[in-house]
XYZ file of C-alpha atoms in Angstrom:
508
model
C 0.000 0.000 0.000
C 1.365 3.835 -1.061
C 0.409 6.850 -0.008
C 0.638 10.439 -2.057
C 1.154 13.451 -0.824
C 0.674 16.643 -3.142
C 1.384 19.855 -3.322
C -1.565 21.993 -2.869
C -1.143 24.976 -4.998
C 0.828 22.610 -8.120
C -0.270 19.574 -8.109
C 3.966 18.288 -7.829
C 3.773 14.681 -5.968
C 5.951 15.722 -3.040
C 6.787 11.633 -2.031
C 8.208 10.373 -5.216
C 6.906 9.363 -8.396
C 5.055 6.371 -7.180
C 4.712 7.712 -3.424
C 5.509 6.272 -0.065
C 5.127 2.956 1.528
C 3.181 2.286 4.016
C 2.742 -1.961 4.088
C 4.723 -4.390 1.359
C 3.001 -6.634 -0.711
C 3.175 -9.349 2.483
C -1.168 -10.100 2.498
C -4.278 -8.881 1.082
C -4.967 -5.344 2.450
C -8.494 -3.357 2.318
C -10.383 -0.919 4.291
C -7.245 1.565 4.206
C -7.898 5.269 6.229
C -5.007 8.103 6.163
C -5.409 10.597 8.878
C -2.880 14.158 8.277
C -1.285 14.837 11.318
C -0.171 18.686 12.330
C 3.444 18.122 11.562
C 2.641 17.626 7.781
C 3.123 13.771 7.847
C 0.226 10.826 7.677
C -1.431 8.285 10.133
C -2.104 5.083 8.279
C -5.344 2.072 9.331
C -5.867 -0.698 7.317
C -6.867 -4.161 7.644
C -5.065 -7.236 6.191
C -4.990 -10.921 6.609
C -1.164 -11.160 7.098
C -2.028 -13.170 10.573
C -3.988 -16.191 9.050
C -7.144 -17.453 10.355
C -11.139 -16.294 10.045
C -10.549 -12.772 10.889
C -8.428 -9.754 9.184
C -6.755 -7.540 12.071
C -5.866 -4.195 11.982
C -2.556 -2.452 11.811
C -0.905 1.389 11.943
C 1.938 3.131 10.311
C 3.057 6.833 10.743
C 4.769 8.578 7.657
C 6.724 12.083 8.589
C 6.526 14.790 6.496
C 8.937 13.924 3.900
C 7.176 10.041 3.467
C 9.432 8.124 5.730
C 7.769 5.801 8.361
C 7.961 6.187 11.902
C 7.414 3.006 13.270
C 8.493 -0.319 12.157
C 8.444 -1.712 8.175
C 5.083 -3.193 7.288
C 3.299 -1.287 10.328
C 2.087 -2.716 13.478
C -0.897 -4.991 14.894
C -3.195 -2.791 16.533
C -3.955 -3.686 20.207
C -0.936 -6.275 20.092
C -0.409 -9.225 20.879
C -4.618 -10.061 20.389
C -5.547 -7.280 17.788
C -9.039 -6.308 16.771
C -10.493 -9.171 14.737
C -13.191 -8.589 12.158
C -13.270 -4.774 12.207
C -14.332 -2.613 9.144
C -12.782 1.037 9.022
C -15.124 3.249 8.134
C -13.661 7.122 8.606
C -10.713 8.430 11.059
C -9.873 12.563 12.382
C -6.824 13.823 13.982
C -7.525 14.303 17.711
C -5.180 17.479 17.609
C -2.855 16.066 19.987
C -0.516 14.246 17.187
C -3.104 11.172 17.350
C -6.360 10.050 15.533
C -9.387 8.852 16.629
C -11.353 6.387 14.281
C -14.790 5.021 13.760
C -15.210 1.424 13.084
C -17.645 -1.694 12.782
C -16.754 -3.545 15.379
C -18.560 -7.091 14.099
C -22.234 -7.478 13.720
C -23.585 -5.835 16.936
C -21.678 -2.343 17.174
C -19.844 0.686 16.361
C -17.069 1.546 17.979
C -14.373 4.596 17.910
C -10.484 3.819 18.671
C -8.022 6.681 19.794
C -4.240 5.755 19.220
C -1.646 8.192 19.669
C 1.365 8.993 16.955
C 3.071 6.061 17.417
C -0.099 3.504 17.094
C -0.654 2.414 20.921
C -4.460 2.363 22.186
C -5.652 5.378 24.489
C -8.903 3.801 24.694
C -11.293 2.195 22.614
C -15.095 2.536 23.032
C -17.805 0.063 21.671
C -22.100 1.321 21.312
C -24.069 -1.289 22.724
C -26.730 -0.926 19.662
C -29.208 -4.174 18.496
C -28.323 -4.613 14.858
C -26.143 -4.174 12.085
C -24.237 -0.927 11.849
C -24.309 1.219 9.055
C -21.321 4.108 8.234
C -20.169 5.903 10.707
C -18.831 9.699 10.639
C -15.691 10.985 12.835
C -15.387 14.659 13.229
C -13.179 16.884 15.853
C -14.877 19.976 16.813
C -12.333 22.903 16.447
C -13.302 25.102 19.414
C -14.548 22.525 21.332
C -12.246 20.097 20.980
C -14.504 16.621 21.336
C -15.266 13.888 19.246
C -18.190 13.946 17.415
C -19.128 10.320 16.348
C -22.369 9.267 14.483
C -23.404 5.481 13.544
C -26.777 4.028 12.805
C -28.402 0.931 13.260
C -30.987 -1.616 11.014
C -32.512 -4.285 13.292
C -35.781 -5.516 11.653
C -36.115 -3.339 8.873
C -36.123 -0.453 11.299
C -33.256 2.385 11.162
C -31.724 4.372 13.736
C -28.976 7.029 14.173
C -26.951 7.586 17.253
C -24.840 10.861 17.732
C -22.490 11.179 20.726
C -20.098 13.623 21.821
C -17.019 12.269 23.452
C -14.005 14.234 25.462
C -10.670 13.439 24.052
C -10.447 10.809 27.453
C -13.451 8.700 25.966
C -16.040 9.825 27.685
C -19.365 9.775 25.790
C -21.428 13.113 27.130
C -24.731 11.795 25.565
C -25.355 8.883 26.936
C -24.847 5.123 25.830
C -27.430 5.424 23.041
C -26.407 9.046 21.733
C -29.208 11.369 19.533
C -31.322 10.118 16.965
C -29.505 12.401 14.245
C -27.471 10.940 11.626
C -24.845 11.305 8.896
C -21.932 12.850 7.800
C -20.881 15.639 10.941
C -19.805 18.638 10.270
C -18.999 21.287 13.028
C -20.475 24.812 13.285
C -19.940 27.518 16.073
C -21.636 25.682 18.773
C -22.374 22.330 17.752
C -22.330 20.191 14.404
C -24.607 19.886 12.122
C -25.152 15.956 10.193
C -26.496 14.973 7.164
C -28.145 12.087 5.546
C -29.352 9.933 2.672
C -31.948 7.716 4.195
C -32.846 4.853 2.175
C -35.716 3.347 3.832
C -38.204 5.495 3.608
C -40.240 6.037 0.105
C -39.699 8.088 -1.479
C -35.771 8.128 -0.204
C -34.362 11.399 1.674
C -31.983 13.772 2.365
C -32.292 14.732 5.606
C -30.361 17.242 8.593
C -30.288 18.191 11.687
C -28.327 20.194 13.631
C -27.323 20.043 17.040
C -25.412 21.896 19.709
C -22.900 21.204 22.561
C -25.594 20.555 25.260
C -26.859 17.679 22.946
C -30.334 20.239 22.121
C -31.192 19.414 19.089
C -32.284 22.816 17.253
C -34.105 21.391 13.777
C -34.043 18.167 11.619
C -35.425 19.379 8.173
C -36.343 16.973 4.929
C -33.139 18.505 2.213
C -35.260 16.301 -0.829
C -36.970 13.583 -1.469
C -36.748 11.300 -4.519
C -37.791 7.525 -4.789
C -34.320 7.726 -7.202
C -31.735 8.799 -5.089
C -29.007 6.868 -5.743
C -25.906 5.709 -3.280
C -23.896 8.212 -3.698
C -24.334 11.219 -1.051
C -21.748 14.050 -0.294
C -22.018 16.832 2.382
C -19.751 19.634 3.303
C -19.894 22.931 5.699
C -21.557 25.846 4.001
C -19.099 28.024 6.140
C -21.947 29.865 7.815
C -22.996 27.655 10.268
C -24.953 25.158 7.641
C -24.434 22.241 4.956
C -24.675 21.450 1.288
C -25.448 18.066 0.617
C -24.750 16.739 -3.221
C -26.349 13.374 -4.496
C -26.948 11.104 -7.353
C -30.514 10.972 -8.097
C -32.330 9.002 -10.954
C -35.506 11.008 -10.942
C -34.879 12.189 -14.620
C -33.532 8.607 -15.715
C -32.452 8.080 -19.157
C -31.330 4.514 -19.848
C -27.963 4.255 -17.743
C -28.045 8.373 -17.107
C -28.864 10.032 -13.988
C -28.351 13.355 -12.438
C -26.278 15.331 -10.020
C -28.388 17.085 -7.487
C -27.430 19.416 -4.410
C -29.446 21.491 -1.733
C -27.969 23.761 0.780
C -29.797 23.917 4.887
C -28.959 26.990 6.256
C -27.927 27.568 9.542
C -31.791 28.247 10.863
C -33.074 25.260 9.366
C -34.436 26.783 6.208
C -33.247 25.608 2.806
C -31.964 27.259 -0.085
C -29.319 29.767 -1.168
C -30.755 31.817 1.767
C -33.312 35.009 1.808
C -32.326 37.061 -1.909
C -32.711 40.564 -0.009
C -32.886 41.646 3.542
C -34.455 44.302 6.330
C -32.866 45.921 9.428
C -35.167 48.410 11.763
C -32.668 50.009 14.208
C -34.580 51.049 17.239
C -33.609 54.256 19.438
C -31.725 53.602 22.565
C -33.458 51.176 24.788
C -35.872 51.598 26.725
C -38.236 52.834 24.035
C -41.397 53.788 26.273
C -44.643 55.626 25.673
C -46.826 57.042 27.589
C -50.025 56.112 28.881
C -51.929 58.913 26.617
C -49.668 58.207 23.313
C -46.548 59.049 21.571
C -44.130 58.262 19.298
C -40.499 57.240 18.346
C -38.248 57.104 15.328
C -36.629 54.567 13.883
C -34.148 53.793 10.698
C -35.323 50.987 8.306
C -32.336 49.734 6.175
C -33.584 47.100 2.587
C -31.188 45.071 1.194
C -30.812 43.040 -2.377
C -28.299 40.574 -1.938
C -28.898 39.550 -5.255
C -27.021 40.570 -8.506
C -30.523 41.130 -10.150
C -33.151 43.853 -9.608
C -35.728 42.193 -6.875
C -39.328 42.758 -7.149
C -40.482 42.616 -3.397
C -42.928 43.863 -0.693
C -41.537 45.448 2.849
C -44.232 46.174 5.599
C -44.242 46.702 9.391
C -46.135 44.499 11.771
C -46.879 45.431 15.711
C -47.336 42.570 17.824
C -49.962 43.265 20.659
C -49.230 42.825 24.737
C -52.088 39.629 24.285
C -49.591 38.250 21.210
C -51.617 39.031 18.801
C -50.215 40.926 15.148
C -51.522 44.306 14.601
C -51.147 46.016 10.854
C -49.695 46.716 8.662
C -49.016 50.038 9.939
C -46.882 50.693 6.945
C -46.890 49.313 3.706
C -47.309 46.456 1.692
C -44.551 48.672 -0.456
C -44.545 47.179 -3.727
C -40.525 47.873 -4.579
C -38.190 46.729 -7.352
C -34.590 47.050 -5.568
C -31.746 47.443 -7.930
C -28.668 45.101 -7.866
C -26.398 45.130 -5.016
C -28.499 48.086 -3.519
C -29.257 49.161 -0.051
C -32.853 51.795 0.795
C -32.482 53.476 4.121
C -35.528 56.022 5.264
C -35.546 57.629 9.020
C -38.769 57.105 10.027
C -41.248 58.083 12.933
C -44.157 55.961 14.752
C -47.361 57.213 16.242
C -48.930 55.354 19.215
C -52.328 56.260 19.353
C -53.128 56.538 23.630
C -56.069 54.390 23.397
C -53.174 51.526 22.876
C -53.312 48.851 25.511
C -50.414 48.858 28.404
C -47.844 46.428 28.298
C -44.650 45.165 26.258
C -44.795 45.508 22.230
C -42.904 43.917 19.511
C -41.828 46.172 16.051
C -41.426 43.961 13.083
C -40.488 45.287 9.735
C -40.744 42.337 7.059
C -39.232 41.768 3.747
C -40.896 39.509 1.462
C -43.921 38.303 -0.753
C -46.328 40.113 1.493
C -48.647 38.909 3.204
C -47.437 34.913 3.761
C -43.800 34.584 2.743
C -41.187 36.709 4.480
C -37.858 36.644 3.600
C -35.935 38.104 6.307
C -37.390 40.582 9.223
C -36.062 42.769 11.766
C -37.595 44.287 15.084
C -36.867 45.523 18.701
C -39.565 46.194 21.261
C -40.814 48.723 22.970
C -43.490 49.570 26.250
C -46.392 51.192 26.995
C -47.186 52.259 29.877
C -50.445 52.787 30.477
C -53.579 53.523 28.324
C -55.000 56.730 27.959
C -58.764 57.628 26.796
C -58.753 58.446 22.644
C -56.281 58.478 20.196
C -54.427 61.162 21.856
C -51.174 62.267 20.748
C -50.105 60.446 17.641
C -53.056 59.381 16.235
C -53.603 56.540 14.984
C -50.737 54.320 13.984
C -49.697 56.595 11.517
C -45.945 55.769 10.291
C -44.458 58.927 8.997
C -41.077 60.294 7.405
C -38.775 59.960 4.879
C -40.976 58.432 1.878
C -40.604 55.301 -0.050
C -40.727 55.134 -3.820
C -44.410 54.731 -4.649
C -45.630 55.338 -1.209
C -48.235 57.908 -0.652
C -47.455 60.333 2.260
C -49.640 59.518 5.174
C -50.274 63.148 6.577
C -53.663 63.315 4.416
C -56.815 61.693 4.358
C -56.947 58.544 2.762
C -59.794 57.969 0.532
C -62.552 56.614 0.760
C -63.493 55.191 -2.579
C -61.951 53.730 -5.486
C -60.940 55.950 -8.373
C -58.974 55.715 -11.589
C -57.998 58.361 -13.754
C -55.993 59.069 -16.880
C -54.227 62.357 -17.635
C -53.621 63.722 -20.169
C -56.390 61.946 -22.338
C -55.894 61.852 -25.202
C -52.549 61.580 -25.289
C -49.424 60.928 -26.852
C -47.363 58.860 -25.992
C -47.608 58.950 -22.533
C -50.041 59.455 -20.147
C -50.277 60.003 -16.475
C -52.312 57.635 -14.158
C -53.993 57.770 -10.534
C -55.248 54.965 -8.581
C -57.025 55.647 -5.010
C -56.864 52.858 -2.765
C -59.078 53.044 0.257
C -57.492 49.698 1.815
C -54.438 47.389 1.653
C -55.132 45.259 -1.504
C -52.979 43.490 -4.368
C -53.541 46.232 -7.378
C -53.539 45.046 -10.792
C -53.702 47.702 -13.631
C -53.628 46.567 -17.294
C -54.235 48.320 -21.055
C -56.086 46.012 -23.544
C -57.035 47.032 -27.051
C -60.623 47.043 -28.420
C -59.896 43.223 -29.365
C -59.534 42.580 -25.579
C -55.621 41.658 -25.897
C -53.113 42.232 -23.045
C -51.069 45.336 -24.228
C -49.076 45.943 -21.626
C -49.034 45.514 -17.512
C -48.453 48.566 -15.903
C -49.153 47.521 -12.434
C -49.425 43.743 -9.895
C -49.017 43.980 -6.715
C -50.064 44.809 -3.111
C -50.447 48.537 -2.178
C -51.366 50.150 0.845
C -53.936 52.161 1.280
C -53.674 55.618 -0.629
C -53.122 57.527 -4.011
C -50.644 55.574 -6.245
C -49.544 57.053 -9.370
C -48.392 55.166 -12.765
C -47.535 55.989 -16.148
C -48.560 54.176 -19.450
C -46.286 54.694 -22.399
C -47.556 53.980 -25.647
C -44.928 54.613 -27.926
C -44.725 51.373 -29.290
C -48.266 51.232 -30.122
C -50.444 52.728 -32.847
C -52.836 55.333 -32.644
C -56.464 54.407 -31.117
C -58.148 53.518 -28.571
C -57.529 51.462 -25.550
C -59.023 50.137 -22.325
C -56.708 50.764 -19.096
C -58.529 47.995 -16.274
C -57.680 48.355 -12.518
C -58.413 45.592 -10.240
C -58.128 45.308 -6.237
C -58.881 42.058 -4.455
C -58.054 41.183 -0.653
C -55.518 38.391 0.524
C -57.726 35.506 0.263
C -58.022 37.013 -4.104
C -61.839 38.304 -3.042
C -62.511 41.626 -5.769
C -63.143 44.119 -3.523
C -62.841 46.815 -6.734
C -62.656 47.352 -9.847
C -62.760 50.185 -12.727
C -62.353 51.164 -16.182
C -61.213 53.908 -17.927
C -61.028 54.676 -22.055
C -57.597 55.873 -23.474
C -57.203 57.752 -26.806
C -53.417 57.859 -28.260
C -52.947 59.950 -30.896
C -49.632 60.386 -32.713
């Protein structure tokens, strides 16, 4: 057996053409696991048959840095002079003390992990007491915390389960003798690790997570996929922020002997994907924010982000939750927005409380999103009243005033009361100037058709709060004649609540 060590940045094989030796051609080797060490050399486990008899045993061999081996040619019998018979090697970590620790199959009834030192001795060697068959195991090191993170499964009777256990560097497992029911391959985050999994016994098959922290809470196990085709094949790797990608083989588009490459990222909440395409910040004044019993008001910034390279459609509105937990608003907003790439909208902004507000402990929420059911990211702080005065009293209502957003109406005026649409001028040519009123939140569609009823052009979809919203229909790609401009408004649940129409004449 040979090992090959390479140079990072060139690709040069550093140990020869052919690399370095670990164990002559003296009996028929498998299962083989390198392990770096810090001091740029290798930690060799493999199994071979070189003993005779029923079982294969395991032996060790230390290269330096420059390929030569440490201990003895042909490496040495594991546990000496009665080895390990039967085991199967199944991953191995440095232990960050010039050692490695290694996860094995330890017959038909057990994992196991094994800690040697540098020089191949035992420091201890721990065995699960699990009914079944084992199935792969995973061996990571956490860096900050410096344990053992060790995850093995079982299959006893068609039924599957994981085990995850913590150990100290002495052995020690800190999650008791049957670990956490989270499997996979481990990866560490700040505070925890976070595994991953192709289970196969479930239809259709899945890719599933969890994550998990020092104490042993488990904070989420999400589904990744599911697929009755995913094949055996299953990589995972740290996303670098606390979360996982997982890659797979999966047959769902199968094409004679063809399938596909697959790959789904968990995020370090639990949520999948690439992770929210823009985001919102509401920075509070200092704490504690506190109104009075007969009404008030504070300001606050509101920061929205596009972490995207694209212009993003989206909505941004402010939610107040109620001392009896209950949501309150919007009391600004839906804003219908189109943010350009890469850019960042901050407005100073100020908040009535009317005084007939209930006492007790608020929360602010600005939200970033599809409104009203998918939110992308959102950002609040809280804030106390305390007491409740008779009226609306100062601030009334919960008017949300200040800097303006593009397309919002200004919400010092009335707002109105009915629905109008109007064109101006009219005729026109080639563009013409349009006003919605809104009396209530609603998702505002506003669309030119041409006597033959065809779409012409969509000037408007989305939600918009209550208020004036102006628009602009530019028809200088069209002929002369007339046209129908159509404004709808329905509620959340798509109910019309509204509707008008209004004849335009372009002439050119």
């Amino acid at each position: 057996m040979y090992v090959q060590k390479i140079e990072g940045l060139t690709g040069q094989r550093l140990w020869g053409e052919y690399g370095a030796m670990t164990c002559g051609n003296i009996a028929e080797s498998d299962m083989q696991q390198i392990v770096a060490d810090d001091q740029g050399g290798v930690m060799d486990l493999w199994r071979d048959d070189r003993a005779g008899g029923p079982y294969d045993y395991l032996y060790f061999q230390h290269l330096d840095a420059s390929g030569q081996p440490l201990l003895q040619a042909n490496g040495i019998l594991v546990n000496a002079p009665y080895g390990i018979p039967g085991a199967v090697i199944y991953d191995g970590v440095a232990d960050g003390t010039g050692g490695a620790v290694f996860g094995l199959w330890l017959g038909a009834t057990a994992p196991g992990l094994l800690r040697l030192n540098g020089m191949g001795q035992t420091q201890w060697q721990w065995s699960g007491s699990y009914l079944g068959i084992s199935s792969p195991t995973s061996v990571s090191r956490h860096p900050q915390l410096g344990t053992i993170w060790f995850n093995s499964g079982t299959n006893y009777q068609g039924t599957v389960t994981h085990h995850l256990n913590q150990f100290t560097l002495e052995g020690t497992p800190l999650f008791g003798s049957q670990g956490l029911p989270v499997g996979g391959s481990i990866m560490p985050t700040d505070s925890g690790v976070i595994g991953v999994l192709a289970n196969y016994n479930v239809s259709p098959r899945q890719i599933e997570a969890g994550r998990v922290e020092a104490d042993g809470t488990i904070l989420w196990q999400v589904i990744m996929a599911q697929s009755p085709e995913i094949g055996n094949y299953m990589v995972a790797a740290s996303d670098g922020q606390n979360g996982a990608v997982a890659a797979w083989e999966d047959g769902r588009n199968w094409s004679q002997t063809l399938s596909d490459i697959y790959a789904q990222r968990v995020q370090a909440n639990g949520s999948l994907g690439a992770g929210p395409p823009g985001g919102i910040t509401l920075t509070s004044p200092p704490p504690p924010v506190q109104i009075p019993p007969g009404g008030g008001s504070f300001p606050f910034d509101v920061a929205l982000e596009n972490f995207s390279g694209t212009s993003l459609p989206c909505d941004a509105w402010i939610m107040v939750r109620l001392p009896n937990q209950s949501w309150y608003g919007p009391v600004l907003g839906p804003l219908g927005l189109i943010l350009p790439p890469g850019a960042t909208l901050t407005r100073q902004r100020i908040q009535a409380v009317p005084g007939n507000a209930p006492a007790g402990a608020y929360w602010y929420e600005g939200r970033l999103g599809d409104y009203p059911g998918l939110i992308w990211d959102s950002s609040g702080f809280a804030f106390t009243k305390l007491g409740t005065g008779e009226g609306l009293g100062t601030g009334e209502g919960w008017a949300c005033t200040g800097e303006t957003f593009p397309g919002e109406t200004p919400s010092d005026g009335p707002l109105p009361s009915t629905f109008r649409l109007s064109a101006s001028p009219n005729p026109f040519n080639p563009v013409t100037a349009i006003r919605l009123h809104l009396p209530e939140t609603s998702r505002l569609t506003l669309r030119v058709y041409d006597t033959a009823g065809r779409l012409v052009q969509e000037v408007m979809d989305g939600w918009r709060a209550a208020g004036e919203h102006p628009a602009a229909f530019d028809g200088s790609a069209l002929p002369s004649g007339i046209y129908w401009l159509r404004a709808q408004a329905a509620d959340p649940s798509g109910t019309a609540l509204w509707s008008a129409v209004e004849k335009l004449v372009l002439l050119k």
